[in-house]
Coordinates of N, CA and C in Angstrom, one line a residue:
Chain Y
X80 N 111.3 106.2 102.7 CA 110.9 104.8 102.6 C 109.4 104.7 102.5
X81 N 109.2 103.3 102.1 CA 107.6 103.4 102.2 C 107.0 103.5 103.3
X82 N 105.5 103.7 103.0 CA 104.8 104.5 104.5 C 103.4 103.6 104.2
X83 N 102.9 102.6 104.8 CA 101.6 102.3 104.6 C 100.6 103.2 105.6
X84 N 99.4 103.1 105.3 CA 98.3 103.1 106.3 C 96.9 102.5 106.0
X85 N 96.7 102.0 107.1 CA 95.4 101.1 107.3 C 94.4 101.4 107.6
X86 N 92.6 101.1 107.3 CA 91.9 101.6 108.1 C 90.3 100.8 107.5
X87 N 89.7 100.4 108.8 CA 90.0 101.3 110.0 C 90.3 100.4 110.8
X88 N 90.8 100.5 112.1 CA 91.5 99.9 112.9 C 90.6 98.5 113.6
X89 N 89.3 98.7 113.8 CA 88.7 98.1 114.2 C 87.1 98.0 113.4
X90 N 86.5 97.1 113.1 CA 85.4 96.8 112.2 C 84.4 95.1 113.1
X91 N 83.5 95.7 113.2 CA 82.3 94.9 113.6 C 81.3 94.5 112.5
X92 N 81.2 93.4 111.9 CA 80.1 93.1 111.0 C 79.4 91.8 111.6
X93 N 78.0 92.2 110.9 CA 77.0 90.7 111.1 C 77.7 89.6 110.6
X94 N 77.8 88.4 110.6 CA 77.5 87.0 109.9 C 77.2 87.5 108.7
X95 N 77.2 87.5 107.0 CA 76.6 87.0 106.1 C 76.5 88.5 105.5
X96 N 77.2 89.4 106.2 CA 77.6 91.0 105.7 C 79.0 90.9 105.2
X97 N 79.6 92.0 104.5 CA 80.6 92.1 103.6 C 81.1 93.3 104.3
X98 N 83.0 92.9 104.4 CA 83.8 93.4 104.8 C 84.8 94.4 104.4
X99 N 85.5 95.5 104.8 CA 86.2 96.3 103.7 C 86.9 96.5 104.5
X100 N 88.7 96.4 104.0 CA 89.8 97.4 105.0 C 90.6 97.9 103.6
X101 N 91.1 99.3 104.0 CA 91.5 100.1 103.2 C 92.9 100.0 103.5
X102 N 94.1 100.4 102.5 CA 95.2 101.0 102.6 C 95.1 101.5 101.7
X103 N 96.4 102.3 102.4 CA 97.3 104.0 101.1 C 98.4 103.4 100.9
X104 N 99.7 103.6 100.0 CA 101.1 103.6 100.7 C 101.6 104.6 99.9
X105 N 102.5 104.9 99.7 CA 103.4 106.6 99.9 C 104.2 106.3 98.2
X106 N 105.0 104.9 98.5 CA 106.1 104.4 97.1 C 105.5 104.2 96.4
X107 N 105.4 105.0 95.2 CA 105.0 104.5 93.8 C 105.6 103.6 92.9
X108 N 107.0 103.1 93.7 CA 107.4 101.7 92.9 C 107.2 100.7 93.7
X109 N 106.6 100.6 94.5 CA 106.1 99.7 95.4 C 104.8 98.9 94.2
X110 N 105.2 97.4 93.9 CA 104.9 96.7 93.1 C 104.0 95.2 93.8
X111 N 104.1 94.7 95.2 CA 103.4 94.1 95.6 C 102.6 94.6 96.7
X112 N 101.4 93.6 96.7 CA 100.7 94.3 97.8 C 100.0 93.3 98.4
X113 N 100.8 92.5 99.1 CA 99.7 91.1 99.8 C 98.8 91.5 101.0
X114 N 97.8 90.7 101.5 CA 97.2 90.9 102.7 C 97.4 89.4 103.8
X115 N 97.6 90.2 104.9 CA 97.7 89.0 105.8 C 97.0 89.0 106.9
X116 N 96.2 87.9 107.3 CA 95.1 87.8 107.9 C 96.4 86.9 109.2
X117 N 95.8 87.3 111.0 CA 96.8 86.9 111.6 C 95.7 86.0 112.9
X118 N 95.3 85.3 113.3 CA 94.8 84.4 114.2 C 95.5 84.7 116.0
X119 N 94.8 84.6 116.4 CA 95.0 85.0 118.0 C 96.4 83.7 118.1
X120 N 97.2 84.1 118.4 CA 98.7 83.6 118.9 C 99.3 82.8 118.2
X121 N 98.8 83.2 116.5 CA 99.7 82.7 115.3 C 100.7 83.7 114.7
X122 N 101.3 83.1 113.8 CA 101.9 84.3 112.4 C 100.9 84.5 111.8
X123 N 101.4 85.9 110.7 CA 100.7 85.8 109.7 C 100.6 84.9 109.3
X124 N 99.3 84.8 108.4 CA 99.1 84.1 106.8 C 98.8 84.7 105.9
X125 N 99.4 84.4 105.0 CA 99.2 85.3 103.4 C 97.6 84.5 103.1
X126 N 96.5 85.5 102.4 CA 95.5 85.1 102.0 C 95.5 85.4 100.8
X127 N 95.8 86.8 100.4 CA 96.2 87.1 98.7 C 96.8 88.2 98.9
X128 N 96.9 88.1 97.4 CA 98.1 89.4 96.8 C 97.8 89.9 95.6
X129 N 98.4 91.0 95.2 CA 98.2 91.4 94.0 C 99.5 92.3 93.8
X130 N 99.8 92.1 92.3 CA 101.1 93.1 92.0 C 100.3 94.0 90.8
X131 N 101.5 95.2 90.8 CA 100.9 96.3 90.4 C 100.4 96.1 88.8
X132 N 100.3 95.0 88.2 CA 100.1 94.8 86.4 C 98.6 94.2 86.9
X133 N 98.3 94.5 88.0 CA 96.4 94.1 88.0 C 95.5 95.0 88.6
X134 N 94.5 94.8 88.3 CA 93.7 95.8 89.4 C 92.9 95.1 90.1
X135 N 92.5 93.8 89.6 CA 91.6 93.1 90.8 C 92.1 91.8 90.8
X136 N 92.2 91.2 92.5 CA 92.0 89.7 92.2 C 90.7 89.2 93.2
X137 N 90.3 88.0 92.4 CA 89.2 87.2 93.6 C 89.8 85.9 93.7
X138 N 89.5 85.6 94.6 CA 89.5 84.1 95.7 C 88.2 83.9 95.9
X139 N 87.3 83.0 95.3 CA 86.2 83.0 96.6 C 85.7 84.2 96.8
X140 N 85.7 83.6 98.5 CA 85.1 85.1 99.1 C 86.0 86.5 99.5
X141 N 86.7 86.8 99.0 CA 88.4 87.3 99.3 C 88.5 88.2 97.9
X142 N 88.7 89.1 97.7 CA 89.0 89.7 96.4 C 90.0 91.4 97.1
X143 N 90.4 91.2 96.1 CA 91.7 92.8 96.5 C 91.3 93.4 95.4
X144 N 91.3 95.1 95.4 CA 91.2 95.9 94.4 C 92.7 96.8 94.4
X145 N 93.4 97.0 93.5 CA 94.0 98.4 93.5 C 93.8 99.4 92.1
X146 N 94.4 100.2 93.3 CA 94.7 101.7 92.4 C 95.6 102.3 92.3
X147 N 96.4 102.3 91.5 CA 98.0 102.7 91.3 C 98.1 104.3 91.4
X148 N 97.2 104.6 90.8 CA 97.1 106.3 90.4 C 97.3 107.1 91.6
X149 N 96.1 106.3 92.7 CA 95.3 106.8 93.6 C 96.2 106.2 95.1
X150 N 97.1 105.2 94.8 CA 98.0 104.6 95.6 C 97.3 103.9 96.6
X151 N 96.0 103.2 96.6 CA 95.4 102.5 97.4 C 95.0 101.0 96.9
X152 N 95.0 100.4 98.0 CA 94.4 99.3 97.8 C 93.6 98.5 98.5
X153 N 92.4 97.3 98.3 CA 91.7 97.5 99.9 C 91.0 95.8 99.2
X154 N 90.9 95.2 100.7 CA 90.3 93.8 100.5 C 89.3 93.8 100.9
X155 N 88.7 92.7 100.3 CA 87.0 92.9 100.3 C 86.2 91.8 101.1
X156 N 85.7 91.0 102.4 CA 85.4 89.8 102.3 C 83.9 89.4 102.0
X157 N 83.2 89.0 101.0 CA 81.8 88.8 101.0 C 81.4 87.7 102.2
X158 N 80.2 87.8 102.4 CA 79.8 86.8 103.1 C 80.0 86.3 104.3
X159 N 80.6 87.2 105.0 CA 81.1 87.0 106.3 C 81.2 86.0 107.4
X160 N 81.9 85.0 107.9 CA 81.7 83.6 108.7 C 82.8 84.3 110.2
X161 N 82.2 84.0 111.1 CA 82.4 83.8 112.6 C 84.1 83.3 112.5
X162 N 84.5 82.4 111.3 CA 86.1 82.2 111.3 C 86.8 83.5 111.0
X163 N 86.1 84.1 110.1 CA 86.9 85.3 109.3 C 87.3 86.5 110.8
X164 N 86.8 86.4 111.4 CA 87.4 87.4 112.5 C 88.4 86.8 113.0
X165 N 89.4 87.8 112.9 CA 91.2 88.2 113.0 C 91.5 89.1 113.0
X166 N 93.1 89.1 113.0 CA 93.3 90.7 112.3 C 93.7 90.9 111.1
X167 N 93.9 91.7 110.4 CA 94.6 91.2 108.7 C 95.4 92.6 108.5
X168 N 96.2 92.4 108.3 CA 97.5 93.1 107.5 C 97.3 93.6 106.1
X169 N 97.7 94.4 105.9 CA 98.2 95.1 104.4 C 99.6 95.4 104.9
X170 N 100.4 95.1 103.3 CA 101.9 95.3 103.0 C 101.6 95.7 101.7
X171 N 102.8 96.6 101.8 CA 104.0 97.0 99.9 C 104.8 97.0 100.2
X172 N 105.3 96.3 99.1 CA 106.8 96.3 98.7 C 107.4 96.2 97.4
X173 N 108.5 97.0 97.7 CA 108.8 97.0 95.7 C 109.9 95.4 95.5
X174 N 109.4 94.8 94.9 CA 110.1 93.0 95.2 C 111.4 93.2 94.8
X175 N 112.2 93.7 93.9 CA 113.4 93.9 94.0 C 114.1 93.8 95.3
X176 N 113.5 94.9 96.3 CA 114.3 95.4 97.2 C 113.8 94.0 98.5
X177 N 112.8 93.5 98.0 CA 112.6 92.5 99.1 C 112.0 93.2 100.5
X178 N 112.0 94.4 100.7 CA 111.6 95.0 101.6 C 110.4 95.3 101.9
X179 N 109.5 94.6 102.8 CA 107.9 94.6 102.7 C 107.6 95.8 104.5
X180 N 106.9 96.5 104.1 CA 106.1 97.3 105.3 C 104.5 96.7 105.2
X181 N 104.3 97.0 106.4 CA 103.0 96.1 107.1 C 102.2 97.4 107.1
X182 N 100.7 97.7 107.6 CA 100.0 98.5 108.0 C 99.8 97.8 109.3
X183 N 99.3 98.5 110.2 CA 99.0 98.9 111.2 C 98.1 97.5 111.6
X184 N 97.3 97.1 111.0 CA 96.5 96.4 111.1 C 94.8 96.3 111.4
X185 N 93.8 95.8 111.0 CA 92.4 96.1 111.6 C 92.2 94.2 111.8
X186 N 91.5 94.9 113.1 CA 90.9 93.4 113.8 C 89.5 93.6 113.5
X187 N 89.4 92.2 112.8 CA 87.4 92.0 112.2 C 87.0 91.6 113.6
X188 N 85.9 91.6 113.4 CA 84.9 90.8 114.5 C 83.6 90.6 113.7
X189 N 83.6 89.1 113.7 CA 82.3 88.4 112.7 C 81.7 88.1 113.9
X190 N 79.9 88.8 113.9 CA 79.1 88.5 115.0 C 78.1 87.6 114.3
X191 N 77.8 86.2 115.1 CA 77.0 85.3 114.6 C 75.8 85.5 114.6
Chain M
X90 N 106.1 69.7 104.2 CA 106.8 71.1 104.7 C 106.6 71.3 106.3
X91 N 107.6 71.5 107.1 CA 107.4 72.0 108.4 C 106.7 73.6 108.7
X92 N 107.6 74.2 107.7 CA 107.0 75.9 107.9 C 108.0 76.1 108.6
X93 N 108.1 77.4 108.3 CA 109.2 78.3 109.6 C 109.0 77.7 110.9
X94 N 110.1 77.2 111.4 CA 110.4 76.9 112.9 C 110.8 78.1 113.7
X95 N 110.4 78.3 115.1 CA 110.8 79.5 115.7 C 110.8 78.8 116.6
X96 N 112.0 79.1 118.1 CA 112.3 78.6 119.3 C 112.9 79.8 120.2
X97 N 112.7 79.8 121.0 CA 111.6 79.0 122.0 C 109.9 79.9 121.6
X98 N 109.4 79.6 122.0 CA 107.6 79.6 121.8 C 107.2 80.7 122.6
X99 N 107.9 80.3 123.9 CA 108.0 81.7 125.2 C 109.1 81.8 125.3
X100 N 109.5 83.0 126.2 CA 110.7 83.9 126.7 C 110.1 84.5 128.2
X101 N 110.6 84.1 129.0 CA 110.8 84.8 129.8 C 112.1 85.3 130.9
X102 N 112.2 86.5 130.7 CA 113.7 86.5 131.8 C 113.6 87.7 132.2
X103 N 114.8 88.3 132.9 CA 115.0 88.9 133.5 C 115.6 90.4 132.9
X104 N 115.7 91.2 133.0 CA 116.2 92.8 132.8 C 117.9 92.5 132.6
X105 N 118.6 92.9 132.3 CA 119.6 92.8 131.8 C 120.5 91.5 131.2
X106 N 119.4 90.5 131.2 CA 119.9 88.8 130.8 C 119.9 89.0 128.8
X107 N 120.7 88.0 128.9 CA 121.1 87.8 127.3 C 119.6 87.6 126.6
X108 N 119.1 87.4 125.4 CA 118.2 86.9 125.1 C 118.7 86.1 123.8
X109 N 118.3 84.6 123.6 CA 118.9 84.6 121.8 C 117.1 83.8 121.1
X110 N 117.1 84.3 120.2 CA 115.6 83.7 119.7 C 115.7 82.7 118.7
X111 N 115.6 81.7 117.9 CA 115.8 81.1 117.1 C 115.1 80.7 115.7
X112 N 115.4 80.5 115.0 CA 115.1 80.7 113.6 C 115.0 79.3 112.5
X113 N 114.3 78.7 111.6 CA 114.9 77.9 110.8 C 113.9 77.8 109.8
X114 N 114.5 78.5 108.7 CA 113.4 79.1 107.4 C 112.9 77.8 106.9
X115 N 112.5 78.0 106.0 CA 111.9 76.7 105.0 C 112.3 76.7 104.0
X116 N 113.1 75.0 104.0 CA 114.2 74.8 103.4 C 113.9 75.4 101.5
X117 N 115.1 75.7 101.5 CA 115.1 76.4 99.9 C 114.8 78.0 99.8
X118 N 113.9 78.4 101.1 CA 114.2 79.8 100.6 C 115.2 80.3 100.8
X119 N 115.8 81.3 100.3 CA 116.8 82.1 100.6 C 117.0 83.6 101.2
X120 N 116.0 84.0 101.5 CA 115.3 85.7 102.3 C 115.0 85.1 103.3
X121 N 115.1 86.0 104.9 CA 114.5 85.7 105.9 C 114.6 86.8 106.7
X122 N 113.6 87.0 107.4 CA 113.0 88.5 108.0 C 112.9 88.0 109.3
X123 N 113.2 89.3 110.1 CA 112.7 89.6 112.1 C 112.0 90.4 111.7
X124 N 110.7 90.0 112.4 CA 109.8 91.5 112.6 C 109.7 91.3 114.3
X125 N 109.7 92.5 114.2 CA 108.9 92.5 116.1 C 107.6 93.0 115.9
X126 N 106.9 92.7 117.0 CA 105.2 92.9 116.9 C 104.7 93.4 118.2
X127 N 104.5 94.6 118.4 CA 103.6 95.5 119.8 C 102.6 95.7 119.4
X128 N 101.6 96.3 120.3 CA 100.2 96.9 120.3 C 100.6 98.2 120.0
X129 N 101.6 98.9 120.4 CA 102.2 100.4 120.2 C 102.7 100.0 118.9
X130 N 103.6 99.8 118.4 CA 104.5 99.8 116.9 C 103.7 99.0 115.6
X131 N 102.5 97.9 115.9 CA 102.4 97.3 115.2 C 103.4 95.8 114.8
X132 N 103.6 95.9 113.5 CA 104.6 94.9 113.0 C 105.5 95.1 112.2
X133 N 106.5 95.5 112.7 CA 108.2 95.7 112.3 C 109.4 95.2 112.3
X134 N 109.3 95.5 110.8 CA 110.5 94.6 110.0 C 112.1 95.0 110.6
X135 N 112.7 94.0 111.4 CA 114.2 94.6 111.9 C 115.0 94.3 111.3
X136 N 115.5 93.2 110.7 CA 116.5 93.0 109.9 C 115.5 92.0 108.3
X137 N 116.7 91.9 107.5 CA 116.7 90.8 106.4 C 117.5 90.7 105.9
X138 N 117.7 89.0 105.4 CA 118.7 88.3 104.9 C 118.4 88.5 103.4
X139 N 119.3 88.4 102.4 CA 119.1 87.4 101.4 C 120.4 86.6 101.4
X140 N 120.0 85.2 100.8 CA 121.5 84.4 100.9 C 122.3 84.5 101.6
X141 N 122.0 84.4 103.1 CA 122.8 84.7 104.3 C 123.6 85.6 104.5
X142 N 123.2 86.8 103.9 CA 123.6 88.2 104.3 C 122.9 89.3 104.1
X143 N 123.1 89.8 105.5 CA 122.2 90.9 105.9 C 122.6 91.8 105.0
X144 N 120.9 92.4 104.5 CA 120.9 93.5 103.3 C 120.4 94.7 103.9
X145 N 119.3 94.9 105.0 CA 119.2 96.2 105.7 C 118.9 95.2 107.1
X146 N 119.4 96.4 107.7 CA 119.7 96.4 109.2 C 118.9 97.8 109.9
X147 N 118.0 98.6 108.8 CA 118.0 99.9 109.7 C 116.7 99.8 110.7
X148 N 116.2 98.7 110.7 CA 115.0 98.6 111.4 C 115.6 98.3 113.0
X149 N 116.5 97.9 113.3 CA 117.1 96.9 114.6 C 117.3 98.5 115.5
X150 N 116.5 98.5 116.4 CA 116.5 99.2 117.3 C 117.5 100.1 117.9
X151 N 118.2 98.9 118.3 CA 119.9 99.3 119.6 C 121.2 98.6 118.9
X152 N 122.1 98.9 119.6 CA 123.1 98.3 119.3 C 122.9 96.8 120.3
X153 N 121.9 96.6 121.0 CA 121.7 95.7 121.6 C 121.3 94.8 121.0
X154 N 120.6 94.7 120.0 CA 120.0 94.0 119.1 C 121.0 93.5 118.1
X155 N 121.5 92.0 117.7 CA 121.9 91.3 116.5 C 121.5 90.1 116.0
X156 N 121.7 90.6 114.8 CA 121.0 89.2 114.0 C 121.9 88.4 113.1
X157 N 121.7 87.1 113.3 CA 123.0 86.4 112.1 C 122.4 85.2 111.8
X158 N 123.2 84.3 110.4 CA 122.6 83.8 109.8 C 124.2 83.2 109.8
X159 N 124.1 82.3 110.0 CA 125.3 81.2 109.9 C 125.4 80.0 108.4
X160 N 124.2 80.3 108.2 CA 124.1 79.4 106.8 C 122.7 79.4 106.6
X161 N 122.0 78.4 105.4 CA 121.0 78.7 104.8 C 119.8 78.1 106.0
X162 N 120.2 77.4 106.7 CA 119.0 76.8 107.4 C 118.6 77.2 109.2
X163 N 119.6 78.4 109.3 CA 119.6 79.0 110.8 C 120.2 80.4 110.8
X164 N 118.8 80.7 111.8 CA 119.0 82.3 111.8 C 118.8 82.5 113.3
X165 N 119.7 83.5 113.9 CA 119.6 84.0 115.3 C 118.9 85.3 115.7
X166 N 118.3 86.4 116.5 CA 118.5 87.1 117.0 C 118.4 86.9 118.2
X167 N 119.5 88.1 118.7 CA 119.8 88.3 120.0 C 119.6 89.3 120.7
X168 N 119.2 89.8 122.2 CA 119.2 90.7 122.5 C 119.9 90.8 124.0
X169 N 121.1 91.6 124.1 CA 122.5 91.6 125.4 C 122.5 92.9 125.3
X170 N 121.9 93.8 126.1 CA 121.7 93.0 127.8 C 119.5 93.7 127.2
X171 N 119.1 92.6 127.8 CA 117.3 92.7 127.8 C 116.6 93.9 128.6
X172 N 115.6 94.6 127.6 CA 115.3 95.6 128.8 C 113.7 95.0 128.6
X173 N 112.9 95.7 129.6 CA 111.5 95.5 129.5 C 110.6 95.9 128.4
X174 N 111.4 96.8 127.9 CA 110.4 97.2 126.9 C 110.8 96.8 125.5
X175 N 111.8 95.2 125.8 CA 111.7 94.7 124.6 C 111.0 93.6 124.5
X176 N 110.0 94.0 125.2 CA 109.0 92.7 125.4 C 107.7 92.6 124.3
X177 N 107.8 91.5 123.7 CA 106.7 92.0 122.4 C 107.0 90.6 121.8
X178 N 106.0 90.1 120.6 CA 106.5 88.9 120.1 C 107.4 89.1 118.5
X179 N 108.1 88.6 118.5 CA 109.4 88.5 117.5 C 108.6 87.2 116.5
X180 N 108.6 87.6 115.2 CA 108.3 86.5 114.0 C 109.7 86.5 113.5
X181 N 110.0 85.5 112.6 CA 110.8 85.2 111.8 C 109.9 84.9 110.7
X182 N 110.0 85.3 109.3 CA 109.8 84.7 108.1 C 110.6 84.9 107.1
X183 N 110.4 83.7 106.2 CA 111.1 83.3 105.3 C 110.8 83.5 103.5
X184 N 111.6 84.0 102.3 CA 110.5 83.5 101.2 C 111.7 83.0 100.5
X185 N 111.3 83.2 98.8 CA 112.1 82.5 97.9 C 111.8 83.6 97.3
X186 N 113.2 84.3 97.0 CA 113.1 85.4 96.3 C 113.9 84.9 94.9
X187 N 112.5 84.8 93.5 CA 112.6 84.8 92.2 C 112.0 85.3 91.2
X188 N 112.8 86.7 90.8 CA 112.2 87.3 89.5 C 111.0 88.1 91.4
X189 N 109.9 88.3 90.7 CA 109.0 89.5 91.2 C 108.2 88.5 92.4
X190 N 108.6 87.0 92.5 CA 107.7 86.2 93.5 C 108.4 86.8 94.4
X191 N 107.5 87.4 96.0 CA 108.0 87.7 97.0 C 107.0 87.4 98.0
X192 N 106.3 86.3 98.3 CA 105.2 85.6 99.3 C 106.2 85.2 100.5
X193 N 105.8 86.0 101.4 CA 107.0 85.8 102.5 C 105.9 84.7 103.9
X194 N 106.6 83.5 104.5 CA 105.7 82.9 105.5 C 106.3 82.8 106.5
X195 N 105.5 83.1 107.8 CA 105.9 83.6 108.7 C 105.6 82.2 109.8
X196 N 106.5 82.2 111.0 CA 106.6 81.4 112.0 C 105.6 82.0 113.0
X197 N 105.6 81.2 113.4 CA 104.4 80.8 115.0 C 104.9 82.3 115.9
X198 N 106.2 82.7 115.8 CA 106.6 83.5 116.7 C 107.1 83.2 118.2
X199 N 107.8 84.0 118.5 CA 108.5 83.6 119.8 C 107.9 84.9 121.1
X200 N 107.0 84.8 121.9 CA 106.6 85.9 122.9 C 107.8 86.3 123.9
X201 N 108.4 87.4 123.8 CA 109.2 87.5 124.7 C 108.8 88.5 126.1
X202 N 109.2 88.2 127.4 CA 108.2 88.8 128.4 C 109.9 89.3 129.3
X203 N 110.3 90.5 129.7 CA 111.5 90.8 130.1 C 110.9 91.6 131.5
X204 N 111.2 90.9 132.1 CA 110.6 92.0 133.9 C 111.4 93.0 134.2

């Protein structure tokens, strides 16, 4: 089955600095790849996604890269705000199967 | 839109007591997912629905663990008899599975605490 991993688990940035968390995952038919940012004693929330017919998307301050070849994919946050600390998720999943695996997770911390 | 409903908010009970968690997707989707959530395991997917039938099951722990889906707008899991170390918070989410859209949204979650 699929196998994600995340990293790194924990990340400290300034205010007004730019953020990076990496995943791998294992299925090469693994066709979605959302990220989920999760708030102290909420659910997730989806912030973005990408499927495998792209290589970049942006939002704003929010942009995902992948690499199909390389089987990774990694979100980006520019500009860093005191809100943006959470934790945020990476998932794949091949949508047919409906079956999504999570990574591990990394918790930001935006220092003001 | 309400969003995924999830009941009760807390859990707390006792070591061998029944547990049942509750569920109520957002109307129209037809997929709906348990995950459990630890500091050890992360966030893991235990069961999912599509169209009110369970399509994999291999995530659910024990035979202690069941999940069901009585129709489109209510989903259960249960856990008979509760041990402590099923203590962790339980999501429910829901999506609309059409063609390659698979944006899955998740509920508030239910904390469960088993002494």
């Amino acid at each position: 089955g699929e196998n994600v991993e995340q990293h790194p688990s924990t990340l400290s940035v300034q205010e007004g600095d730019s953020a990076v968390i990496k995943c791998t995952y294992s299925d090469s038919a693994s066709n979605y790849f959302p990220w989920y940012k999760q708030e102290l004693g909420k659910g997730p929330q989806l912030i973005i996604d990408i499927r495998s017919n792209v290589g970049e998307k942006k939002d704003q301050r929010i942009a995902v890269t992948l690499n199909k070849t390389a089987k990774h994919f990694s979100l980006h946050i520019t500009e860093t705000q005191p809100e943006d600390s959470a934790v945020y998720f990476c998932a794949a999943s091949i949508t047919r199967d409906n079956d999504m695996r999570f990574g591990a997770g990394t918790r930001l911390t935006v220092k003001p | 839109d309400a969003g995924v409903i999830q009941s009760p908010r807390h859990e707390v009970t006792e070591m061998g007591q029944e547990v049942t968690l509750r569920c109520k997707p957002i109307s129209g989707h037809n997929s709906l997912f348990w995950y459990r959530q630890t500091m050890m395991r992360g966030l893991e997917l235990l069961i999912y629905f599509n169209n009110n039938v369970p399509i994999d099951d291999s995530g659910m722990p024990e035979d202690r663990f069941s999940a069901k889906m009585p129709n489109a707008s209510f989903s259960t899991l249960k856990i008979q008899p509760s041990e402590p170390r099923d203590s962790a918070v339980y999501f429910c989410a829901s999506s609309f599975k059409r063609g390659t859209y698979n944006e899955q949204f998740f509920g508030p979650g239910t904390r469960l605490t088993v002494l």
